[in-house]
CSV table of C-alpha atoms in Angstrom, one decimal:
chain,number,residue,atom,x,y,z
A,1426,UNK,CA,93.3,91.8,29.3
A,1427,UNK,CA,92.2,93.8,26.0
A,1428,UNK,CA,93.0,93.2,22.6
A,1429,UNK,CA,92.7,94.8,19.6
A,1430,UNK,CA,91.7,92.8,17.4
A,1431,UNK,CA,90.8,92.3,13.1
A,1432,UNK,CA,88.4,89.9,12.9
A,1433,UNK,CA,89.5,89.1,9.4
A,1434,UNK,CA,93.8,89.7,11.1
A,1435,UNK,CA,95.2,85.9,10.6
A,1436,UNK,CA,97.9,87.1,13.5
A,1437,UNK,CA,94.6,88.1,16.5
A,1438,UNK,CA,93.4,84.6,15.1
A,1439,UNK,CA,96.3,83.4,16.3
A,1440,UNK,CA,96.5,84.9,19.2
A,1441,UNK,CA,93.1,83.8,20.3
A,1442,UNK,CA,93.7,80.2,19.5
A,1443,UNK,CA,96.3,80.5,22.0
A,1444,UNK,CA,94.7,82.4,24.6
A,1445,UNK,CA,91.7,79.9,24.0
A,1446,UNK,CA,93.8,76.4,24.2
A,1447,UNK,CA,95.3,77.9,27.1
A,1448,UNK,CA,92.4,79.0,29.2
A,1449,UNK,CA,93.9,82.8,28.9
A,1450,UNK,CA,91.0,85.5,29.2
A,1451,UNK,CA,91.1,87.8,27.2
A,1452,UNK,CA,88.4,90.6,25.9
A,1453,UNK,CA,88.8,91.4,22.1
A,1454,UNK,CA,87.9,94.7,20.9
A,1455,UNK,CA,86.7,95.1,16.7
A,1456,UNK,CA,89.3,98.1,16.0
A,1457,UNK,CA,90.4,98.3,12.5
A,1458,UNK,CA,93.9,99.4,11.6
A,1459,UNK,CA,93.5,100.9,8.8
A,1460,UNK,CA,90.7,103.3,10.7
A,1461,UNK,CA,93.5,105.1,13.2
A,1462,UNK,CA,91.7,104.9,16.1
A,1463,UNK,CA,93.0,106.3,19.2
A,1464,UNK,CA,93.1,103.0,21.1
A,1465,UNK,CA,94.9,101.0,18.8
A,1466,UNK,CA,97.7,103.7,18.2
A,1467,UNK,CA,98.3,103.8,22.2
A,1468,UNK,CA,98.8,100.1,22.3
A,1469,UNK,CA,100.4,100.1,19.3
A,1470,UNK,CA,101.7,103.1,18.1
A,1471,UNK,CA,102.9,101.3,14.7
A,1472,UNK,CA,99.1,100.9,14.4
A,1473,UNK,CA,98.8,97.1,13.7
A,1474,UNK,CA,96.4,94.6,15.3
A,1475,UNK,CA,97.2,92.6,17.5
A,1476,UNK,CA,97.8,94.8,20.1
A,1477,UNK,CA,96.9,93.8,24.2
A,1478,UNK,CA,96.3,95.7,26.8
A,1479,UNK,CA,98.0,94.5,29.6
A,1480,UNK,CA,95.9,94.6,32.8
A,1481,UNK,CA,98.7,96.5,34.7
A,1482,UNK,CA,98.7,99.1,31.8
A,1483,UNK,CA,101.1,97.6,29.5
A,1484,UNK,CA,100.6,96.9,25.9
A,1485,UNK,CA,102.4,94.2,23.7
A,1486,UNK,CA,102.2,94.0,20.1
A,1487,UNK,CA,103.1,91.9,17.4
A,1488,UNK,CA,101.2,88.2,17.7
A,1489,UNK,CA,104.4,86.5,18.1
A,1490,UNK,CA,105.3,88.1,21.4
A,1491,UNK,CA,101.9,88.0,22.3
A,1492,UNK,CA,101.4,84.2,22.0
A,1493,UNK,CA,105.0,83.8,23.9
A,1494,UNK,CA,103.5,85.9,26.8
A,1495,UNK,CA,99.6,84.0,26.0
A,1496,UNK,CA,101.8,80.9,26.4
A,1497,UNK,CA,103.5,81.8,29.6
A,1498,UNK,CA,100.7,83.1,30.9
A,1499,UNK,CA,99.1,79.6,30.7
A,1500,UNK,CA,101.4,77.7,31.9
A,1501,UNK,CA,103.4,76.5,28.8
A,1502,UNK,CA,102.3,73.9,26.4
A,1503,UNK,CA,102.4,75.7,22.9
A,1504,UNK,CA,106.0,75.3,22.3
A,1505,UNK,CA,109.0,72.9,24.3
A,1506,UNK,CA,110.6,75.3,26.8
A,1507,UNK,CA,113.9,75.5,25.4
A,1508,UNK,CA,116.2,73.7,22.8
A,1509,UNK,CA,116.2,72.9,19.6
A,1510,UNK,CA,113.0,71.8,19.9
A,1511,UNK,CA,111.3,75.0,20.9
A,1512,UNK,CA,114.2,76.5,17.8
A,1513,UNK,CA,112.2,74.1,15.6
A,1514,UNK,CA,108.6,75.4,16.3
A,1515,UNK,CA,109.3,78.7,16.2
A,1516,UNK,CA,110.6,78.6,13.5
A,1517,UNK,CA,107.8,77.0,11.6
A,1518,UNK,CA,105.3,79.7,13.4
A,1519,UNK,CA,107.9,82.0,11.9
A,1520,UNK,CA,107.3,80.2,8.5
A,1521,UNK,CA,103.1,80.4,9.0
A,1522,UNK,CA,103.6,84.4,9.7
A,1523,UNK,CA,105.4,84.8,7.1
A,1524,UNK,CA,102.9,83.5,4.1
A,1525,UNK,CA,100.0,85.7,5.8
A,1526,UNK,CA,102.6,88.4,5.9
A,1527,UNK,CA,102.7,87.7,2.3
A,1528,UNK,CA,99.1,87.3,2.0
A,1529,UNK,CA,98.0,90.3,3.5
A,1530,UNK,CA,100.5,92.3,1.3
A,1531,UNK,CA,99.1,90.7,-1.8
A,1532,UNK,CA,95.3,91.2,-0.8
A,1533,UNK,CA,97.1,94.9,-0.6
A,1534,UNK,CA,98.6,95.1,-3.7
A,1535,UNK,CA,94.9,93.2,-5.7
A,1536,UNK,CA,92.9,95.9,-3.5
A,1537,UNK,CA,94.7,99.2,-6.0
A,1538,UNK,CA,93.9,100.0,-8.7
A,1539,UNK,CA,95.1,97.5,-11.6
A,1540,UNK,CA,97.2,100.2,-13.7
A,1541,UNK,CA,99.1,101.0,-9.8
A,1542,UNK,CA,99.4,97.4,-9.3
A,1543,UNK,CA,102.1,95.7,-9.3
A,1544,UNK,CA,102.6,92.3,-11.7
A,1545,UNK,CA,106.5,92.0,-10.0
A,1546,UNK,CA,105.1,92.3,-6.3
A,1547,UNK,CA,101.7,90.2,-6.7
A,1548,UNK,CA,104.0,87.2,-8.3
A,1549,UNK,CA,106.9,87.6,-5.1
A,1550,UNK,CA,104.2,87.5,-2.9
A,1551,UNK,CA,102.2,84.0,-4.7
A,1552,UNK,CA,106.1,82.8,-5.3
A,1553,UNK,CA,106.4,83.4,-1.4
A,1554,UNK,CA,103.7,81.5,-0.1
A,1555,UNK,CA,103.7,78.6,-2.6
A,1556,UNK,CA,107.3,78.2,-1.4
A,1557,UNK,CA,106.3,78.1,2.1
A,1558,UNK,CA,103.3,76.2,2.0
A,1559,UNK,CA,105.7,73.2,0.1
A,1560,UNK,CA,108.0,73.2,2.2
A,1561,UNK,CA,104.6,72.7,5.3
A,1562,UNK,CA,103.9,70.0,2.9
A,1563,UNK,CA,106.9,68.1,3.5
A,1564,UNK,CA,106.5,68.6,7.0
A,1565,UNK,CA,103.1,69.0,8.3
A,1566,UNK,CA,103.3,70.5,12.3
A,1567,UNK,CA,102.2,67.5,15.4
A,1568,UNK,CA,99.0,68.0,16.4
A,1569,UNK,CA,98.3,67.6,20.4
A,1570,UNK,CA,96.1,69.4,23.4
A,1571,UNK,CA,96.7,72.0,23.5
A,1572,UNK,CA,97.6,72.7,20.3
A,1573,UNK,CA,101.5,73.9,18.9
A,1574,UNK,CA,102.0,77.4,17.9
A,1575,UNK,CA,102.7,76.1,15.6
A,1576,UNK,CA,99.8,74.1,14.3
A,1577,UNK,CA,98.3,77.7,15.4
A,1578,UNK,CA,100.2,79.6,13.2
A,1579,UNK,CA,99.4,77.0,9.6
A,1580,UNK,CA,95.8,76.9,10.6
A,1581,UNK,CA,95.5,80.4,10.1
A,1582,UNK,CA,97.6,81.0,7.3
A,1583,UNK,CA,95.5,78.1,5.3
A,1584,UNK,CA,93.0,79.7,6.3
A,1585,UNK,CA,93.9,83.5,5.3
A,1586,UNK,CA,94.6,82.3,2.5
A,1587,UNK,CA,91.6,80.6,1.3
A,1588,UNK,CA,89.9,83.0,2.7
A,1589,UNK,CA,91.3,86.5,0.3
A,1590,UNK,CA,93.6,84.0,-2.4
A,1591,UNK,CA,91.5,81.2,-3.4
A,1592,UNK,CA,93.0,81.0,-6.6
A,1593,UNK,CA,96.5,80.2,-5.2
A,1594,UNK,CA,93.7,76.3,-4.9
A,1595,UNK,CA,97.4,75.7,-2.2
A,1596,UNK,CA,95.4,71.8,-1.5
A,1597,UNK,CA,96.0,70.9,-5.4
A,1598,UNK,CA,99.5,69.2,-5.2
A,1599,UNK,CA,99.7,68.8,-1.4
A,1600,UNK,CA,98.2,65.9,0.0
A,1601,UNK,CA,99.7,65.5,3.3
A,1602,UNK,CA,98.7,69.6,3.8
A,1603,UNK,CA,95.7,68.8,3.0
A,1604,UNK,CA,94.5,65.8,5.6
A,1605,UNK,CA,96.4,67.9,8.1
A,1606,UNK,CA,94.1,71.0,7.5
A,1607,UNK,CA,91.0,68.7,7.6
A,1608,UNK,CA,91.9,66.7,10.6
A,1609,UNK,CA,91.6,70.3,11.7
A,1610,UNK,CA,88.9,72.3,10.7
A,1611,UNK,CA,86.5,71.2,12.7
A,1612,UNK,CA,88.5,71.6,16.0
A,1613,UNK,CA,86.2,73.9,18.2
A,1614,UNK,CA,88.8,76.7,18.7
A,1615,UNK,CA,89.1,76.4,15.1
A,1616,UNK,CA,85.7,76.9,13.7
A,1617,UNK,CA,84.9,79.3,16.2
A,1618,UNK,CA,87.5,81.8,15.4
A,1619,UNK,CA,87.5,81.4,11.4
A,1620,UNK,CA,87.0,84.4,9.7
A,1621,UNK,CA,83.4,84.5,8.1
């Protein structure tokens, strides 16, 4: 299977970590969304990464969908099979994904010429990130083997914020989240997939 991904995408990284944790083989192919590569557009008409080209020629896109497929292909283990535990895990994945979405949007706004930047939207994205991190501080995800999906998603979110928005200094008022991140930063798959 081929995973179209940008090396700096936290969403593509989430899929890569999930697949590695479960031993699901994926071949990553760089696809920069702004370049509109034909193979990415064929796999995902939205022109976004990640997109997964399956062995039968069908495609899946959106990291939340792809990790569900990877979890099933790998025999499960990234989240509970059903019930309230599963719903909570999916909620926590969505929280981490929301941090990434706001971080990506904030990065896009910061890259615009200064006179075109919107202080209102930049504040909105920053505040969303900080509120979500406050929630994560109060309930850090469990750590197990394989890494649970909420933990994978949050690792990707925290590293993305470090990489693109170090000025947010998320560790300053979040000792539990900081300690949790420190305990996982040297996990082999986490280190192997960290954006450079």
